[in-house]
mmCIF file with all atom_site columns, C-alpha atoms in Angstrom:
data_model
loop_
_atom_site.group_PDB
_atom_site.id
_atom_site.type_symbol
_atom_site.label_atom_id
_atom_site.label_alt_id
_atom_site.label_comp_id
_atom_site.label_asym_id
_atom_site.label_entity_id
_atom_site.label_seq_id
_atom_site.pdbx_PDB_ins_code
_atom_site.Cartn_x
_atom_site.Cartn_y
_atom_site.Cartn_z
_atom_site.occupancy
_atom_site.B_iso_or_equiv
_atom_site.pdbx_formal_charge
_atom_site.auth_seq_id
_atom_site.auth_comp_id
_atom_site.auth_asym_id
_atom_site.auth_atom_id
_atom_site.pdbx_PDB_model_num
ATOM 1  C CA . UNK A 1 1  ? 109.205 96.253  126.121 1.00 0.00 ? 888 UNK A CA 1
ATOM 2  C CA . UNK A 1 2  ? 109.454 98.359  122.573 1.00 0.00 ? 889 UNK A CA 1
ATOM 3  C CA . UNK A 1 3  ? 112.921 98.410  121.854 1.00 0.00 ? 890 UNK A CA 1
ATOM 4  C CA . UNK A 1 4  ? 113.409 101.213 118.784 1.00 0.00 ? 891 UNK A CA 1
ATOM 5  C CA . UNK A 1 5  ? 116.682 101.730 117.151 1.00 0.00 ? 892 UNK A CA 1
ATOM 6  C CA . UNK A 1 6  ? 117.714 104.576 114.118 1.00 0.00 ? 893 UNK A CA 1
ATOM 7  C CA . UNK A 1 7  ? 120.030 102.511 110.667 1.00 0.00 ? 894 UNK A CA 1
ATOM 8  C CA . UNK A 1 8  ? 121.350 104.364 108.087 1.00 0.00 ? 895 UNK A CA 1
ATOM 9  C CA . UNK A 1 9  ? 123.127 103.303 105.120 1.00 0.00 ? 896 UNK A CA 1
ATOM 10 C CA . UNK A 1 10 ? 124.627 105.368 101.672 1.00 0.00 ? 897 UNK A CA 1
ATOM 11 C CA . UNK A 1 11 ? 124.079 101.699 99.610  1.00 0.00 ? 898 UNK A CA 1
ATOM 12 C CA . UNK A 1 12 ? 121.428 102.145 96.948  1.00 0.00 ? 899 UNK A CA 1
ATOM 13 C CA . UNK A 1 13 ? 120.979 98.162  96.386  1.00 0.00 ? 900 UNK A CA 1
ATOM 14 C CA . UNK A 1 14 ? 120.146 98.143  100.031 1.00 0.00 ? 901 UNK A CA 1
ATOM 15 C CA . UNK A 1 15 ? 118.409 101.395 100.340 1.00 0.00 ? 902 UNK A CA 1
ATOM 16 C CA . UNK A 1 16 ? 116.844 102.052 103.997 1.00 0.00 ? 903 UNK A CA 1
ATOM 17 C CA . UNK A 1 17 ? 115.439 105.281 104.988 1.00 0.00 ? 904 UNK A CA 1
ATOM 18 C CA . UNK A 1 18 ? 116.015 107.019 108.625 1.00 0.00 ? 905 UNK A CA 1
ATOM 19 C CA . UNK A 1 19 ? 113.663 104.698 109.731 1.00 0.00 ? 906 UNK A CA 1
ATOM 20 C CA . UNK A 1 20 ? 113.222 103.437 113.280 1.00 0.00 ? 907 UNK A CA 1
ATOM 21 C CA . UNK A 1 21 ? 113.005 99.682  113.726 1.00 0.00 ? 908 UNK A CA 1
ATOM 22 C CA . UNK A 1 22 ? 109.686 99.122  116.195 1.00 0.00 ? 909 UNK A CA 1
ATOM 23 C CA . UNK A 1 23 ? 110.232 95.729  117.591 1.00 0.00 ? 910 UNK A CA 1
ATOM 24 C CA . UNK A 1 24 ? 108.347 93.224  120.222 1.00 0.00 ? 911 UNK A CA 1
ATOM 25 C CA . UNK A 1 25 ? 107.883 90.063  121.383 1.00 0.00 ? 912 UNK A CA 1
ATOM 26 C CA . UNK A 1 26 ? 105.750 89.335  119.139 1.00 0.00 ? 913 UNK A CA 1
ATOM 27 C CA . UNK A 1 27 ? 106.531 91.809  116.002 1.00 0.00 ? 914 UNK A CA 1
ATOM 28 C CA . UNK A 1 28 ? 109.061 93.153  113.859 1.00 0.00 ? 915 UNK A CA 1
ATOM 29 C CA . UNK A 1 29 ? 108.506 96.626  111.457 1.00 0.00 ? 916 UNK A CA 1
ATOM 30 C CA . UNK A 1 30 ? 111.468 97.945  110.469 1.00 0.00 ? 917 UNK A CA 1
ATOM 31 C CA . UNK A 1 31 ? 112.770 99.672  107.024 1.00 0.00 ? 918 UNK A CA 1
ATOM 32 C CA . UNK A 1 32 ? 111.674 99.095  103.584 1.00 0.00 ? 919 UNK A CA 1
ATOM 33 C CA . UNK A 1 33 ? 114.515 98.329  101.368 1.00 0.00 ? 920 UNK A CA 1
ATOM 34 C CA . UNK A 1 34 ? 114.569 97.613  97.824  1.00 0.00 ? 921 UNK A CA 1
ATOM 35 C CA . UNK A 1 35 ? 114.918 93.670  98.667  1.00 0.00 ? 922 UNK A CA 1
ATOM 36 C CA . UNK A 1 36 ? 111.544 94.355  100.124 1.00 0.00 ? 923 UNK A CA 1
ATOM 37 C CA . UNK A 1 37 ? 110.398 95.174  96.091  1.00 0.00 ? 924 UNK A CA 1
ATOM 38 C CA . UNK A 1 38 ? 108.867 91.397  95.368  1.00 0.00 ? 925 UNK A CA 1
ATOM 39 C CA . UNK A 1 39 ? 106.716 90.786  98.800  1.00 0.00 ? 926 UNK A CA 1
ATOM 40 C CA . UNK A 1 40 ? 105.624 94.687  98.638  1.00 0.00 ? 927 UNK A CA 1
ATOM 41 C CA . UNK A 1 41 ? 104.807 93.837  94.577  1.00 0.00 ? 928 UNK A CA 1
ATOM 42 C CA . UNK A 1 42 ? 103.167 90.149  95.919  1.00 0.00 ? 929 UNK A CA 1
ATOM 43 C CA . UNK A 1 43 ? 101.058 92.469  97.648  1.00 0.00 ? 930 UNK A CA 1
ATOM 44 C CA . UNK A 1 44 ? 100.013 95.498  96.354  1.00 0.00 ? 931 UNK A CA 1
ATOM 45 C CA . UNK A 1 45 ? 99.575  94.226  92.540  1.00 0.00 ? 932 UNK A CA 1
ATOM 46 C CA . UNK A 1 46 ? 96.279  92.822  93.795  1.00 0.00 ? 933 UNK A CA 1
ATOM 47 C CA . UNK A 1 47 ? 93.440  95.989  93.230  1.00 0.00 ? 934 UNK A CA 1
ATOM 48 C CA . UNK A 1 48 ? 91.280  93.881  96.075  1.00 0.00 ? 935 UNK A CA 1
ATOM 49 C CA . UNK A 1 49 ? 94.132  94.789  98.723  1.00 0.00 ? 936 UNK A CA 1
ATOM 50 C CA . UNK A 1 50 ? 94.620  98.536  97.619  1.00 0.00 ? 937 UNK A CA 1
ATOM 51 C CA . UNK A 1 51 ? 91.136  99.483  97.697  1.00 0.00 ? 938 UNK A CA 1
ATOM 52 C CA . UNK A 1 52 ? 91.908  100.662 101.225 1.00 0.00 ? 939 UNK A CA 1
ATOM 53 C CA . UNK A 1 53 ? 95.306  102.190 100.393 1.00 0.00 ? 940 UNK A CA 1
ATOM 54 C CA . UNK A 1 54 ? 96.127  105.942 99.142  1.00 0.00 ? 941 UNK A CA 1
ATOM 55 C CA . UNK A 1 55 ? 97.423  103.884 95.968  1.00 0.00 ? 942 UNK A CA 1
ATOM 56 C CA . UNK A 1 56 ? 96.647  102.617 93.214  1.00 0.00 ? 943 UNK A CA 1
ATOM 57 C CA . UNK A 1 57 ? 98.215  98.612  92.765  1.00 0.00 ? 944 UNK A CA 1
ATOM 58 C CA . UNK A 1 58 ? 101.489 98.269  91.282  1.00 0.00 ? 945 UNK A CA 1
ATOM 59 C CA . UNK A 1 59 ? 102.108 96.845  87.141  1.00 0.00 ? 946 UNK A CA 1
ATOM 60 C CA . UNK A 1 60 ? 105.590 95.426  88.026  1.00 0.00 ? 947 UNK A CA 1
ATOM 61 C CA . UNK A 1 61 ? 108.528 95.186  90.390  1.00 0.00 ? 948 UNK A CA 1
ATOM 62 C CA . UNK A 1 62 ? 110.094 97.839  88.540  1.00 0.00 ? 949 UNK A CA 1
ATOM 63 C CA . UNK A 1 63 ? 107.148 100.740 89.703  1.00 0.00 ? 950 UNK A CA 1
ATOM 64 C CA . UNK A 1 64 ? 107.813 99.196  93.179  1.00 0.00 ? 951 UNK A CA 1
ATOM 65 C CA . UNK A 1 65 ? 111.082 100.173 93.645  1.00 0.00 ? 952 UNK A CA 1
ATOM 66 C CA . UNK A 1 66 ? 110.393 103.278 91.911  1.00 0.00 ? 953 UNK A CA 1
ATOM 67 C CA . UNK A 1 67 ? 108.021 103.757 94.736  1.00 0.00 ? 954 UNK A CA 1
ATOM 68 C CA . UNK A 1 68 ? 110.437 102.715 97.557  1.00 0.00 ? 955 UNK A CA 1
ATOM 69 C CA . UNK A 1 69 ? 112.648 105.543 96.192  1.00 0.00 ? 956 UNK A CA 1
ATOM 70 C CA . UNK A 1 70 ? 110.497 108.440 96.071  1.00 0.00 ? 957 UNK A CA 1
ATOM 71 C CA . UNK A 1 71 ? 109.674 107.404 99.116  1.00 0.00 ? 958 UNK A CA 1
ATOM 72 C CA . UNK A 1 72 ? 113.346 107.351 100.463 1.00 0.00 ? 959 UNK A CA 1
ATOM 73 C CA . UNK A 1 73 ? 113.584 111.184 99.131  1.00 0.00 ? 960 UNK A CA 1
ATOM 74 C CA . UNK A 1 74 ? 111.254 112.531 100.665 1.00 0.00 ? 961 UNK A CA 1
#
C-alpha cells in the first residue's frame, strides 16, 4: 500500500519543499533538504553519473545547496 503524506516547514537549515513523501514496503522518497547537500554532492560530482541527468556535476557542497534552493523556489 503507497502511503503519501504533504510536510512543510519555514526552517531554512532544514529546508523541505511541499513535497509528498512516497513510501513502501520496500522504499522511501521523500523531501530533499539541505542535510541531503553531501550524499546529493557524493553523487552528482561524478561527470560519469550526470551524463544522463539535465545537469551538469556539481564543484562543491556549496553549488549543491545552491541547487536545493532554487529548487525550493520554484
Amino acid at each position: 500500500m503507497l502511503k503519501a503524506e504533504i510536510i512543510s516547514t519555514q526552517s531554512i537549515d532544514k529546508l523541505i519543499v511541499n513535497t509528498p513523501i512516497l513510501e513502501t514496503a520496500r522504499l522511501r522518497l521523500n523531501e530533499t533538504r539541505l542535510d541531503d547537500s553531501e550524499e546529493i554532492f557524493a553523487l552528482f560530482s561524478t561527470p560519469k553519473v550526470t551524463q544522463f541527468y539535465d545537469l551538469g556535476a556539481f564543484e562543491s557542497i556549496e553549488k549543491v545547496r545552491d541547487f536545493i534552493g532554487e529548487e525550493a523556489r520554484k
